[in-house]
Coordinates of C-alpha atoms in Angstrom, one line a residue:
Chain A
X1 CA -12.9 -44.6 34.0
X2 CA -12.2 -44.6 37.8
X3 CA -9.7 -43.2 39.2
X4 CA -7.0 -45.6 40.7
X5 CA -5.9 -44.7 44.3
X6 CA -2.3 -44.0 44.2
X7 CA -0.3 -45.4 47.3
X8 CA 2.2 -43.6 48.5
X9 CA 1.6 -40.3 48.4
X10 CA 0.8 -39.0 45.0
X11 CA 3.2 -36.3 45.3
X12 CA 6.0 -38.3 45.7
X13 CA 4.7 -41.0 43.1
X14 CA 4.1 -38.4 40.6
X15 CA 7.8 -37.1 41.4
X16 CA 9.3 -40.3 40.5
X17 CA 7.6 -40.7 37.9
X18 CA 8.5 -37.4 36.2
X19 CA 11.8 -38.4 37.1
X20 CA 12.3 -42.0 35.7
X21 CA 9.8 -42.1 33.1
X22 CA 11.8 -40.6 30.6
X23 CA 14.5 -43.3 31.4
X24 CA 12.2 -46.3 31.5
X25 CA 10.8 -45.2 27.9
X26 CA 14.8 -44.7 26.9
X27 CA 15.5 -48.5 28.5
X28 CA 12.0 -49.8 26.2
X29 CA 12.8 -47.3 23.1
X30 CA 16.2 -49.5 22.7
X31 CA 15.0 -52.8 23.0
X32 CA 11.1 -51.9 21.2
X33 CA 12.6 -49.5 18.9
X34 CA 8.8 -48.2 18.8
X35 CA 8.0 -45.0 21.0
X36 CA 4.0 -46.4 21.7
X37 CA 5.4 -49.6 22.3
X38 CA 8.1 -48.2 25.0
X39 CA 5.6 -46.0 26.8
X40 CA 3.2 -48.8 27.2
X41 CA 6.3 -50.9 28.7
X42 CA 7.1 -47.9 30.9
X43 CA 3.7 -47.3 32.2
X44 CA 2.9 -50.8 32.8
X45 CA 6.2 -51.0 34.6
X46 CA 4.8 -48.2 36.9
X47 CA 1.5 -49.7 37.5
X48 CA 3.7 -52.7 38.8
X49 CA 5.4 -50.2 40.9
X50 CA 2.0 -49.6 42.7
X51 CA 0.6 -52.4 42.7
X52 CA 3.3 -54.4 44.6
X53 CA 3.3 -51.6 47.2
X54 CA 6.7 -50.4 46.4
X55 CA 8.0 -46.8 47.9
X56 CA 9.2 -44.1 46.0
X57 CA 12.4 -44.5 48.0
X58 CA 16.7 -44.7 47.1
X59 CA 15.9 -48.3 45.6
X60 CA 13.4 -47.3 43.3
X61 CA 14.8 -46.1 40.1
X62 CA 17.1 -49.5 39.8
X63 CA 14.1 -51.6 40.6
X64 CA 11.6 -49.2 37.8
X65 CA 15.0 -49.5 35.0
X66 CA 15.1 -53.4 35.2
X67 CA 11.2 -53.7 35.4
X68 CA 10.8 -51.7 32.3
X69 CA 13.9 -53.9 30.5
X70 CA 12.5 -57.0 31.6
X71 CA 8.9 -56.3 30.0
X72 CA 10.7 -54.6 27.2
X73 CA 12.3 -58.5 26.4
X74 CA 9.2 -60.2 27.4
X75 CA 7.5 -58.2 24.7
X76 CA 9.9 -58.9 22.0
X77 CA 10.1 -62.4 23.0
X78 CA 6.1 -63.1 22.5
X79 CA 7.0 -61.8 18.8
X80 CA 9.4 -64.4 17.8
X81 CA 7.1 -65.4 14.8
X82 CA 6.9 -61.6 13.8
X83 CA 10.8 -61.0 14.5
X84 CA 12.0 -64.1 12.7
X85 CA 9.8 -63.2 9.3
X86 CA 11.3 -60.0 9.8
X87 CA 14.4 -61.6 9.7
X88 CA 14.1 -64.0 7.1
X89 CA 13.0 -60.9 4.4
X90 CA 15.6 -58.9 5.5
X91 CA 18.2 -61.9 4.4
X92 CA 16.7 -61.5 1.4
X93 CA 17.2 -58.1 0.7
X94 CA 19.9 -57.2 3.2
X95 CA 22.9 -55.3 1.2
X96 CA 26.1 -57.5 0.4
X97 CA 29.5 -57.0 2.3
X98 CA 32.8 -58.4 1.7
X99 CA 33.7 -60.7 4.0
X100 CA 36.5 -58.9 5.6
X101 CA 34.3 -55.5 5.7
X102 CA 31.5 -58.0 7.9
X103 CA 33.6 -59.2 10.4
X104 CA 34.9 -55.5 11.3
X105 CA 31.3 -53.7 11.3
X106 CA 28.3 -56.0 10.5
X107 CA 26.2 -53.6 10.4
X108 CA 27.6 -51.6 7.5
X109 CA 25.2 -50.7 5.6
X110 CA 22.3 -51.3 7.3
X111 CA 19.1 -48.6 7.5
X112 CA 17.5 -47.9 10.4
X113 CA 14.8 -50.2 10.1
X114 CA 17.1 -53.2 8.8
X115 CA 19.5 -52.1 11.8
X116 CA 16.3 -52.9 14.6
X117 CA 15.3 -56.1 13.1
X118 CA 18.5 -57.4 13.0
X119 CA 19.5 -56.3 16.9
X120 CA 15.8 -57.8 18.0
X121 CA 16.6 -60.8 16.7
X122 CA 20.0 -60.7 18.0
X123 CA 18.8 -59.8 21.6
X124 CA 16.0 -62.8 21.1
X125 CA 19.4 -64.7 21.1
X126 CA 21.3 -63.7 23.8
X127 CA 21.1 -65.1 27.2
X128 CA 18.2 -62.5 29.5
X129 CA 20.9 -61.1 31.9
X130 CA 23.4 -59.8 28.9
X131 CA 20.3 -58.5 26.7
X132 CA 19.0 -56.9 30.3
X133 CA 22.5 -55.5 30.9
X134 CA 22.1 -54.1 27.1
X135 CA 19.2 -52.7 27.2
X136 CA 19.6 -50.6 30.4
X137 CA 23.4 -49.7 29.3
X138 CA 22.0 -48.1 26.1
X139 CA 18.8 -46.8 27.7
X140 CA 21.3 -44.6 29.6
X141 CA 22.3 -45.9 32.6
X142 CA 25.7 -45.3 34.4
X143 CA 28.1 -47.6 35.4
X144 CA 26.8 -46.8 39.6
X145 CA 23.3 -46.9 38.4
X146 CA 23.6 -50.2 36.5
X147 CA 25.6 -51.9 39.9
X148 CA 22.5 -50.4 42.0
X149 CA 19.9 -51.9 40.0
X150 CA 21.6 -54.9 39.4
X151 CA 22.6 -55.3 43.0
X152 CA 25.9 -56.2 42.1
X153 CA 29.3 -54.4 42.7
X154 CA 30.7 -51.3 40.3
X155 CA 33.8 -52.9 39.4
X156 CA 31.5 -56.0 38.0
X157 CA 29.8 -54.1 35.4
X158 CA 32.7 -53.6 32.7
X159 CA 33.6 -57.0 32.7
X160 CA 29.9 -58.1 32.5
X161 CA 29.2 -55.6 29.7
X162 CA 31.9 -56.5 27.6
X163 CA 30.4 -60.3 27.9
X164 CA 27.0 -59.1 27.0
X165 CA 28.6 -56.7 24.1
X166 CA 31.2 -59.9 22.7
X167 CA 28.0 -61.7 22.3
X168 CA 25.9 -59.1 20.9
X169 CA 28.4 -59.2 17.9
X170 CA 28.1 -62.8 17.6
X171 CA 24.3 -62.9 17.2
X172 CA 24.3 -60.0 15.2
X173 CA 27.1 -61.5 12.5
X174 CA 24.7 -64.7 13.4
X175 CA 21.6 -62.6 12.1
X176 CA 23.3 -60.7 8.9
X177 CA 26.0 -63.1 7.8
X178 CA 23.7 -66.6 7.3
Chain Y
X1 CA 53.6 -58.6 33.7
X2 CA 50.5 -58.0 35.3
X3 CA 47.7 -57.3 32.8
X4 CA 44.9 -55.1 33.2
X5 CA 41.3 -57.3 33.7
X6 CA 38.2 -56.9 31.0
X7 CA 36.4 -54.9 33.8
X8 CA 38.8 -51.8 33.9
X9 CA 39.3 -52.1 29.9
X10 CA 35.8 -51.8 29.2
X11 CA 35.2 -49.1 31.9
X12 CA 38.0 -47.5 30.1
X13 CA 36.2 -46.9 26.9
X14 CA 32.7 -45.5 28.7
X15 CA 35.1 -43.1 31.6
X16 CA 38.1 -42.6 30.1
X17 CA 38.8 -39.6 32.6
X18 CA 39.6 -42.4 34.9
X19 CA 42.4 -43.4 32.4
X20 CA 45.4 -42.8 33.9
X21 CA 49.2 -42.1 33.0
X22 CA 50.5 -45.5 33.6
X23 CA 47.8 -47.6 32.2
X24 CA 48.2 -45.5 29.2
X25 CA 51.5 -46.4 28.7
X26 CA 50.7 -50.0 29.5
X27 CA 48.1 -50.3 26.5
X28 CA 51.0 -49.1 24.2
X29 CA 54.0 -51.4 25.3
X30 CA 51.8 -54.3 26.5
X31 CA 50.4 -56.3 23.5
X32 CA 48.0 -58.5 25.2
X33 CA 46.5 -55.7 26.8
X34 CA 46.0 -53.7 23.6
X35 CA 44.7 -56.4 21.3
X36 CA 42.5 -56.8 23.8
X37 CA 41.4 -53.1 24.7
X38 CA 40.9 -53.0 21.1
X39 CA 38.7 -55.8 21.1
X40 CA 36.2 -54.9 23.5
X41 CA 36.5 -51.5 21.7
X42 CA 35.1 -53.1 18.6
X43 CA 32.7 -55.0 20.4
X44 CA 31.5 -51.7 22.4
X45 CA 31.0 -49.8 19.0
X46 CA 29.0 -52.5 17.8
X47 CA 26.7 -51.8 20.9
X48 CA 26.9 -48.2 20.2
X49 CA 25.7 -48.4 16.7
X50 CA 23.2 -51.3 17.2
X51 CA 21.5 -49.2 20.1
X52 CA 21.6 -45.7 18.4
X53 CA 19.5 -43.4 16.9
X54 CA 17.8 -40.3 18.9
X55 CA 15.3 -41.3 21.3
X56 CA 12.1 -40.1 21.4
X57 CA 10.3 -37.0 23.1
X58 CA 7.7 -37.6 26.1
X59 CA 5.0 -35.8 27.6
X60 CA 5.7 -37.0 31.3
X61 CA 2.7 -35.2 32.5
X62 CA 0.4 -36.6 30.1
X63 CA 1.7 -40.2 30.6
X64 CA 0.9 -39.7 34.8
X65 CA -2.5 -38.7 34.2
X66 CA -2.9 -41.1 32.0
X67 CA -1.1 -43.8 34.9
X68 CA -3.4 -41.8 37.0
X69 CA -7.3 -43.1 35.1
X70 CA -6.1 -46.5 35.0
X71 CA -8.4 -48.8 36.9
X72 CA -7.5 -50.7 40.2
X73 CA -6.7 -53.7 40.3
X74 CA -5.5 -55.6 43.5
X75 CA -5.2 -59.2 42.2
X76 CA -2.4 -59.9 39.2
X77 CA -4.5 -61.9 36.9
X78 CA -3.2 -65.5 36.4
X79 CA -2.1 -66.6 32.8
X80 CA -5.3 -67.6 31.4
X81 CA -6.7 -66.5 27.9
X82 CA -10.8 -66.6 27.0
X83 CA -12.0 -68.7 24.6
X84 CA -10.3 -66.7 21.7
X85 CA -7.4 -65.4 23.6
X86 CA -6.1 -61.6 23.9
X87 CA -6.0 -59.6 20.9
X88 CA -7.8 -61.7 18.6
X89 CA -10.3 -62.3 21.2
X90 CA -10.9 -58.1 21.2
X91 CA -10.2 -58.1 17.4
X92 CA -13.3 -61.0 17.2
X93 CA -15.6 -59.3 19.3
X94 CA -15.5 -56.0 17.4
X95 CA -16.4 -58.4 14.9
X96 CA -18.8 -59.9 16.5
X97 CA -20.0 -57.0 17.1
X98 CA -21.3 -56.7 13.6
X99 CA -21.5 -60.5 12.8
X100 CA -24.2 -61.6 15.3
X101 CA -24.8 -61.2 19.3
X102 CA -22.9 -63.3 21.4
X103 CA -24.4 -65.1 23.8
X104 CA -22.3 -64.2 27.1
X105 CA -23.1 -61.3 29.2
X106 CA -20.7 -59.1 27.9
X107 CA -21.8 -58.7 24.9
X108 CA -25.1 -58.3 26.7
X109 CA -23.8 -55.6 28.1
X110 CA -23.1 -54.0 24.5
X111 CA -25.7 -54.0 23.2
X112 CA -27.7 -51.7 25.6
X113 CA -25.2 -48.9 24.3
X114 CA -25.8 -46.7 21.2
X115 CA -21.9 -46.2 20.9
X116 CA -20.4 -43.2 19.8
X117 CA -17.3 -43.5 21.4
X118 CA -15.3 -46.0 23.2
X119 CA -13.3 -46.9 26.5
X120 CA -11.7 -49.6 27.7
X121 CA -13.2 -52.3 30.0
X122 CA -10.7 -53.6 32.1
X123 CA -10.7 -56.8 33.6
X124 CA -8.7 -59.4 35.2
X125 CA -8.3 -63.3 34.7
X126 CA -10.4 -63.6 38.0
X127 CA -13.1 -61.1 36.7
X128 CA -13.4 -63.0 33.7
X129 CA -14.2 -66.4 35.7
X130 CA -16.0 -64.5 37.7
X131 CA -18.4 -63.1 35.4
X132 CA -18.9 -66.4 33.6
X133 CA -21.0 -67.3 37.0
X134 CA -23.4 -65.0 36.1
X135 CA -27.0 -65.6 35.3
X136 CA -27.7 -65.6 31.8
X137 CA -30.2 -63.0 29.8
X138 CA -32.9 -66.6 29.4
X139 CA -33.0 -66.1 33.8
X140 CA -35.4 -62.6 33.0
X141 CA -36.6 -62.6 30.3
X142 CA -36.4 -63.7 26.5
X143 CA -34.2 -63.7 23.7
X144 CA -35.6 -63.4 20.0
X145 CA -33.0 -63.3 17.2
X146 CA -33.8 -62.8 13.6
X147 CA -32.9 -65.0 10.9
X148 CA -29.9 -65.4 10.1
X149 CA -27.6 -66.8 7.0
X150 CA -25.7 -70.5 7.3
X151 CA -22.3 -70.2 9.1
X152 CA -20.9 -71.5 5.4
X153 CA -22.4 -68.1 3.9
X154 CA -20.8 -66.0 6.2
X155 CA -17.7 -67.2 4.9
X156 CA -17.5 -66.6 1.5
X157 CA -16.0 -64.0 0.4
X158 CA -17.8 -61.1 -2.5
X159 CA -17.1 -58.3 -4.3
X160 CA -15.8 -54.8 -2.7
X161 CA -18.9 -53.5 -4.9
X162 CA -21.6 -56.1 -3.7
X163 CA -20.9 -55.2 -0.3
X164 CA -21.0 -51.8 -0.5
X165 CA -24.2 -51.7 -2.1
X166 CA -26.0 -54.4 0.4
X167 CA -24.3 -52.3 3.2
X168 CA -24.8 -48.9 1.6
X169 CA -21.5 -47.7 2.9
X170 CA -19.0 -46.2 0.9
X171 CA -15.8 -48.5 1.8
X172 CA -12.6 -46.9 2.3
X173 CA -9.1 -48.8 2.0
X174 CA -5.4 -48.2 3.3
X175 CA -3.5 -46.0 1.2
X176 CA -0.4 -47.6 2.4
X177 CA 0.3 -51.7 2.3
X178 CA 0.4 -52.7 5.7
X179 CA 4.2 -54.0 6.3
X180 CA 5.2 -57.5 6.2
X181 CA 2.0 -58.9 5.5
X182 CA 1.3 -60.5 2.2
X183 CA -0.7 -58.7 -0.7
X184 CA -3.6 -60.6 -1.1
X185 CA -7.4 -59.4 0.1
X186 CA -10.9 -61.0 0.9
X187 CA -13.8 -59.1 1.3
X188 CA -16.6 -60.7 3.6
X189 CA -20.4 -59.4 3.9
X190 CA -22.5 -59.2 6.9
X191 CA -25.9 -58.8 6.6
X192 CA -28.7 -56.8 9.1
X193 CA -29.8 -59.2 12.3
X194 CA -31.1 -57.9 15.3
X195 CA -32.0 -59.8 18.2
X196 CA -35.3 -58.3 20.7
X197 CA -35.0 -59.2 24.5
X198 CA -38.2 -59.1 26.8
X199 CA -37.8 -58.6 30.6
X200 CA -39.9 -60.6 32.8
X201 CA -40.3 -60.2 36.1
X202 CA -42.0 -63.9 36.5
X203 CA -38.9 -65.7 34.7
X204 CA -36.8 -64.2 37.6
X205 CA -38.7 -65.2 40.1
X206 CA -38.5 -68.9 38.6
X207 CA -35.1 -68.4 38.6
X208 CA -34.7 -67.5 41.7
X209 CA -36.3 -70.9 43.4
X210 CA -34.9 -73.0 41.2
X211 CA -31.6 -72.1 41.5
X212 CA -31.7 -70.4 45.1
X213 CA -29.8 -67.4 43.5
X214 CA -31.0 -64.0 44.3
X215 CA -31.8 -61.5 41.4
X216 CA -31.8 -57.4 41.9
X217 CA -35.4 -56.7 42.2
X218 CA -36.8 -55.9 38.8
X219 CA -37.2 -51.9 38.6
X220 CA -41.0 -51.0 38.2
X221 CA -42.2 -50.5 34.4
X222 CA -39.2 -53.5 33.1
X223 CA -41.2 -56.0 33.3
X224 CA -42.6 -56.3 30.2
X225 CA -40.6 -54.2 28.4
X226 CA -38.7 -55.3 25.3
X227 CA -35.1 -53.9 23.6
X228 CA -34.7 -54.4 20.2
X229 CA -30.6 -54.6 19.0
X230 CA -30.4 -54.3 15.1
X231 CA -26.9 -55.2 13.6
X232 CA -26.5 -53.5 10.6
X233 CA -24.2 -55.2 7.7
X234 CA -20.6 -54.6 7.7
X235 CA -17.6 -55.1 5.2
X236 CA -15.3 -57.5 6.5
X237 CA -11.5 -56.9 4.5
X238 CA -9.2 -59.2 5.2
X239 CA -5.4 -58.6 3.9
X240 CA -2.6 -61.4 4.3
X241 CA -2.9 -64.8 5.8
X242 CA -6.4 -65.1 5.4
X243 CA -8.0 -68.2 7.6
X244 CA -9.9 -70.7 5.0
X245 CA -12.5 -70.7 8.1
X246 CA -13.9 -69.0 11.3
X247 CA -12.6 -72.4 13.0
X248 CA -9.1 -71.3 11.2
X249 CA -9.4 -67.7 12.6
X250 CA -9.9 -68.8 15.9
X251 CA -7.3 -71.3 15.8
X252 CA -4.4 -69.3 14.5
X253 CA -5.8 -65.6 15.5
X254 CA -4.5 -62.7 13.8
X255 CA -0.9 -64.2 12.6
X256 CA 0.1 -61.9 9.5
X257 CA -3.1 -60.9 8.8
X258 CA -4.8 -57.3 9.4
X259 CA -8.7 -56.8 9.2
X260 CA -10.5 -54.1 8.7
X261 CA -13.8 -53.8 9.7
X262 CA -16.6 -50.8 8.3
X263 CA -20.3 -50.8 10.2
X264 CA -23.0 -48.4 10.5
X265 CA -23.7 -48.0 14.1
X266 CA -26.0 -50.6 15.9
X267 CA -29.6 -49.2 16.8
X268 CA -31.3 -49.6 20.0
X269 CA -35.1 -49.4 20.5
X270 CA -36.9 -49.6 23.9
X271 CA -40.8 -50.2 24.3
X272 CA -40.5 -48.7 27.6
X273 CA -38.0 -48.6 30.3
X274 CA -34.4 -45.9 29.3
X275 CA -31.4 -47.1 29.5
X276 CA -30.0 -45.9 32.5
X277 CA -33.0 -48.2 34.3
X278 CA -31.8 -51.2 31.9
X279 CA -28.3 -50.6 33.1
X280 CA -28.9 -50.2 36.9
X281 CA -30.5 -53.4 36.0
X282 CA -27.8 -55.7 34.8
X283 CA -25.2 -53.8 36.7
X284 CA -26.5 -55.3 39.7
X285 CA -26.5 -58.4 38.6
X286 CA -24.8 -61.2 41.4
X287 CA -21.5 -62.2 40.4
X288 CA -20.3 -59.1 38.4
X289 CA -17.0 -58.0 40.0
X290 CA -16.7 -55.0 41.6
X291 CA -14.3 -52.8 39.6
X292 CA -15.9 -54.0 36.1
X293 CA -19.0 -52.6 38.2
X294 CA -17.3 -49.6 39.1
X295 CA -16.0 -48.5 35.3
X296 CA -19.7 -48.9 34.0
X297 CA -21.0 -47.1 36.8
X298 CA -18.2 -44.0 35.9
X299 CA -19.2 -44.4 32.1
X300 CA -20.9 -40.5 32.0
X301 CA -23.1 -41.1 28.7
X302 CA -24.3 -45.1 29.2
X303 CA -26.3 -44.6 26.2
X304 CA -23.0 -43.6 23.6
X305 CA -20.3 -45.3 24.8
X306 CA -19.4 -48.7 24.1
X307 CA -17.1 -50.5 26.7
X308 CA -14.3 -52.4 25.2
X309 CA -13.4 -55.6 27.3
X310 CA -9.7 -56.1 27.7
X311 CA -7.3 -58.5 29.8
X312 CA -5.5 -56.2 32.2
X313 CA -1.9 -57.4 31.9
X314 CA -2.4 -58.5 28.5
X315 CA -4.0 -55.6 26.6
X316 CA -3.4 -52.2 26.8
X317 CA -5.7 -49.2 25.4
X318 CA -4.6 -45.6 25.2
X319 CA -7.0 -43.0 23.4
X320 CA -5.6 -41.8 20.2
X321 CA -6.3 -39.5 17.3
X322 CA -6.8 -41.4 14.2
X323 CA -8.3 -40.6 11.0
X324 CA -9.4 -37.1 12.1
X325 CA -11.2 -38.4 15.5
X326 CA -10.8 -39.8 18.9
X327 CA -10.3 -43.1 18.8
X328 CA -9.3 -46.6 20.9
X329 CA -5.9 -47.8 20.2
X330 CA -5.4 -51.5 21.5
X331 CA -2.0 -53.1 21.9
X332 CA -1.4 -56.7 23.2
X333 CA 1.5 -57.9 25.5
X334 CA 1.6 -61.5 24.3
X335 CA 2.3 -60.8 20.5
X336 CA -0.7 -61.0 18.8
X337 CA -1.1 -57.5 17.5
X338 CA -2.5 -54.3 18.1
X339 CA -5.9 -53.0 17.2
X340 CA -7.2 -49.4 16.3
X341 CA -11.1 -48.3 16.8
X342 CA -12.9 -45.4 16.1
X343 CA -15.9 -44.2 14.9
X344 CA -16.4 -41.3 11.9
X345 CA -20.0 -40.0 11.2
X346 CA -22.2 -43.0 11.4
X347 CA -19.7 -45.1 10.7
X348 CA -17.6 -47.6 12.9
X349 CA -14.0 -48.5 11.8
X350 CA -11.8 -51.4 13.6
X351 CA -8.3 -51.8 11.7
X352 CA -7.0 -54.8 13.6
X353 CA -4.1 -57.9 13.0
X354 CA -0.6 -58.6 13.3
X355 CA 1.0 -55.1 14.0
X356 CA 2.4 -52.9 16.3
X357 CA 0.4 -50.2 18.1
X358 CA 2.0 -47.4 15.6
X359 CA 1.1 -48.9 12.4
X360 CA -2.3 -50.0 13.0
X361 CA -2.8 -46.4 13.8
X362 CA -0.6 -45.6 10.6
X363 CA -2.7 -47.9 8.5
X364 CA -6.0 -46.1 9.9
X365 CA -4.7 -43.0 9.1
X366 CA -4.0 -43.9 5.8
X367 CA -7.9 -44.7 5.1
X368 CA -9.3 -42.7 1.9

């Protein structure tokens, strides 16, 4: 294979990326729920990265995070055939709750793999800036890291999470409770 | 009363060191506040619990070098699929691999290798149009294919026992169901076809005047010289959705479906000129973009490794160990599927369909 010529300087390239790439595979991991699946997102987010002629500089992480959450959607999104089988079998065999036991945990009961297909399908749902928010809250961002990539101001960020959260719960009741 | 916004409540839950005295006291004695704290509380655990789990362990040096052997690229490819689109495209020409020679040039390409092993060939949108302008094997020399059965013959399906003893291979199947996809199997023969190519130096030269288009000069002792490509047969299982036709396949690609594919090695017999002369040959040809030139050119062993076109942008390909070996894994960033080949003794294995990276690799794994 040849060898791709890595602008900036590799050194700091290849700093960054030991840096971030952990986090871009943690922002991917929550949304993919697969580890190849998240290290392809956070690679390809990378080679973005170089190909646009972006510098390993203060802006980069935030711009890296919300490249790696974007593809991470993008990637569910092309399998909204796959996710809504997935879906549809889980309704058949997801475990029953009493009503009143739903509306305070939806997710009661749920394994690990049930848990995943229901919040893909719920993030398929939401609108992209609350299931980007999501997925870079939970891939581990703080609340000054989240304003930074998002370009927006600290004080924004609760109010916009607990938006993207209110509506999380909404799809996800909307996913395990029809 | 003043009433604290959603913004500080919510920040509340994820830094509650910034929680002061006063807003303390206000959650308790304020009862707007506190249904409402408790609220987003419920809605934040929600979050918690849908995102949990441990996250996974990674090999940050690996990943770089592996960033690092990616090919270069400078154009972003445009949204444009071939003829069989991502995935199932790669999935069909593995296939087609087996099935019958194709008649574009990459698949000319393939068949000058002996392959042991496999890399990815990545190209772009552009490359793709690009390479479409190139001259065709009939502007040097002449293609001879055997015979070969009706298109309606290579549909039907036959027994896991017929094929193995036209193909004398001794199939292996998935020890585990693939998930989600629906129990039902096909098997589908292939039978031996091989197709002979003869160079000639005067056909060029035709070609040439005709179509003022200039041709590498044709290396001394090619002229002449003939390659023989012999397919042998290959069992063809298909589990799931199985298309009714190859029309069906092509229109509907690999949705809930997963192939898998089991192939003696192709053979490749020269009357004169080796391989690397063949492949400084067609590697010069006009019209084949530069960096698809550049990755054959790196390719160390021409004559054992078999280049695996991909979409850059759309596929992905990682090496992998599978089933014992080193082997291809193919993912897809539009949804198709994923893909897993390898080869093991004389035999070449493609697991292919509707899956994600990790179980097509599971599923291979799983061969007995």
């Amino acid at each position: 294979m040849v060898a791709v010529s890595i602008a900036p300087s590799s050194s700091s390239l290849e700093a960054l990326f030991a840096e971030q790439y952990p986090r871009l595979v943690a922002i991917a991991y929550r949304v993919l729920g697969d580890r190849a699946d998240a290290e392809d997102v956070a690679q390809e987010a990378f080679v973005q990265f170089v190909r646009t002629g972006r510098q390993p500089e203060p802006s980069a992480p935030g711009w890296l995070s919300v490249a790696a959450a974007h593809r991470a959607l993008n990637l569910i999104r092309s399998r909204k055939r796959r996710i809504a089988r997935e879906l549809a079998e889980f309704r058949l065999h997801r475990p029953l709750l009493r009503e009143a036991q739903a509306a305070m945990d939806p997710l009661a009961l749920l394994d690990r793999a049930q848990l995943q297909i229901v919040v893909r399908a719920a993030l398929l749902r939401l609108r992209p800036r609350d299931a980007e928010l999501l997925a870079l809250r939970y891939g581990g961002s703080s609340y000054r890291e989240l304003a930074q990539a998002l370009g927006i101001d600290t004080h924004q960020i609760g109010t916009r999470l607990a938006r993207a959260e209110r509506a999380l719960k909404k799809e996800i009741e909307h996913a395990t409770l029809r | 009363m003043q009433h604290y916004d959603d913004s500080i409540l919510r920040r509340s839950i994820d830094e509650p060191e910034h929680t002061d005295a006063s807003m303390t006291a206000h959650l308790q004695g304020c009862a707007t506040c506190h249904a409402r704290h408790e609220e987003i509380l419920a809605n934040a655990r929600i979050g918690e619990r849908a995102f949990s789990g441990s996250l996974p362990a990674v090999d940050s040096a690996r990943a770089y070098a592996n960033l690092q052997t990616r090919p270069a690229s400078a154009k972003r490819p445009a949204a444009w699929y071939p003829g069989l689109a991502g995935l199932a495209a790669a999935a069909v020409l593995v296939c087609a691999l087996v099935f019958t020679p194709l008649g574009g040039f990459a698949a000319q390409m393939l068949t000058i290798f002996e392959p042991h092993q496999f890399v990815p060939l990545a190209m772009s949108a552009t490359d793709s149009e690009q390479m479409r302008l190139m001259p065709s094997l009939k502007a040097f020399g002449t293609l001879r294919h055997s015979p070969q059965r009706a298109l309606q013959d290579r549909e039907r399906p036959v027994s896991l026992a017929h094929a193995a003893a036209v193909t004398g291979l001794t199939p292996r199947g998935f020890s585990i169901a693939p998930r989600g996809i629906p129990a039902r199997t096909q098997t589908y023969l292939t039978e031996s076809s091989s197709v002979a190519f003869t160079f000639s130096a005067a056909k060029a030269r035709a070609y040439e005047l005709r179509y003022h288009r200039n041709l590498p000069p044709m290396p001394p002792g090619l002229n002449g010289s003939t390659i023989r490509v012999t397919f042998p047969s290959a069992i063809v299982r298909a589990y799931g959705n199985i298309p009714k036709s190859a029309k069906d396949l092509r229109a509907h690609g690999l949705d809930n479906m997963v192939i898998l594919v089991e192939s003696h090695m192709p053979s490749v017999i020269s009357t004169g000129a080796s391989l690397k002369t063949l492949a400084n040959y067609l590697f010069a040809m006009p019209n084949l973009p530069a960096d698809v030139a550049a990755q054959l050119h790196a390719i160390t062993d021409p004559s054992r490794t078999l280049p695996i076109p991909l979409q850059i942008d759309k596929q992905t390909a990682s090496p992998v160990q599978v089933d014992g070996v080193e082997g291809l894994a193919l993912g897809d960033q539009t949804g198709l599927g994923a893909g897993v080949l390898w080869q093991k003794g004389s035999v070449i294995y493609a697991v292919v369909g509707s899956l994600k990276k990790s179980e097509a690799i599971a599923l291979a794994d799983s061969l007995r």
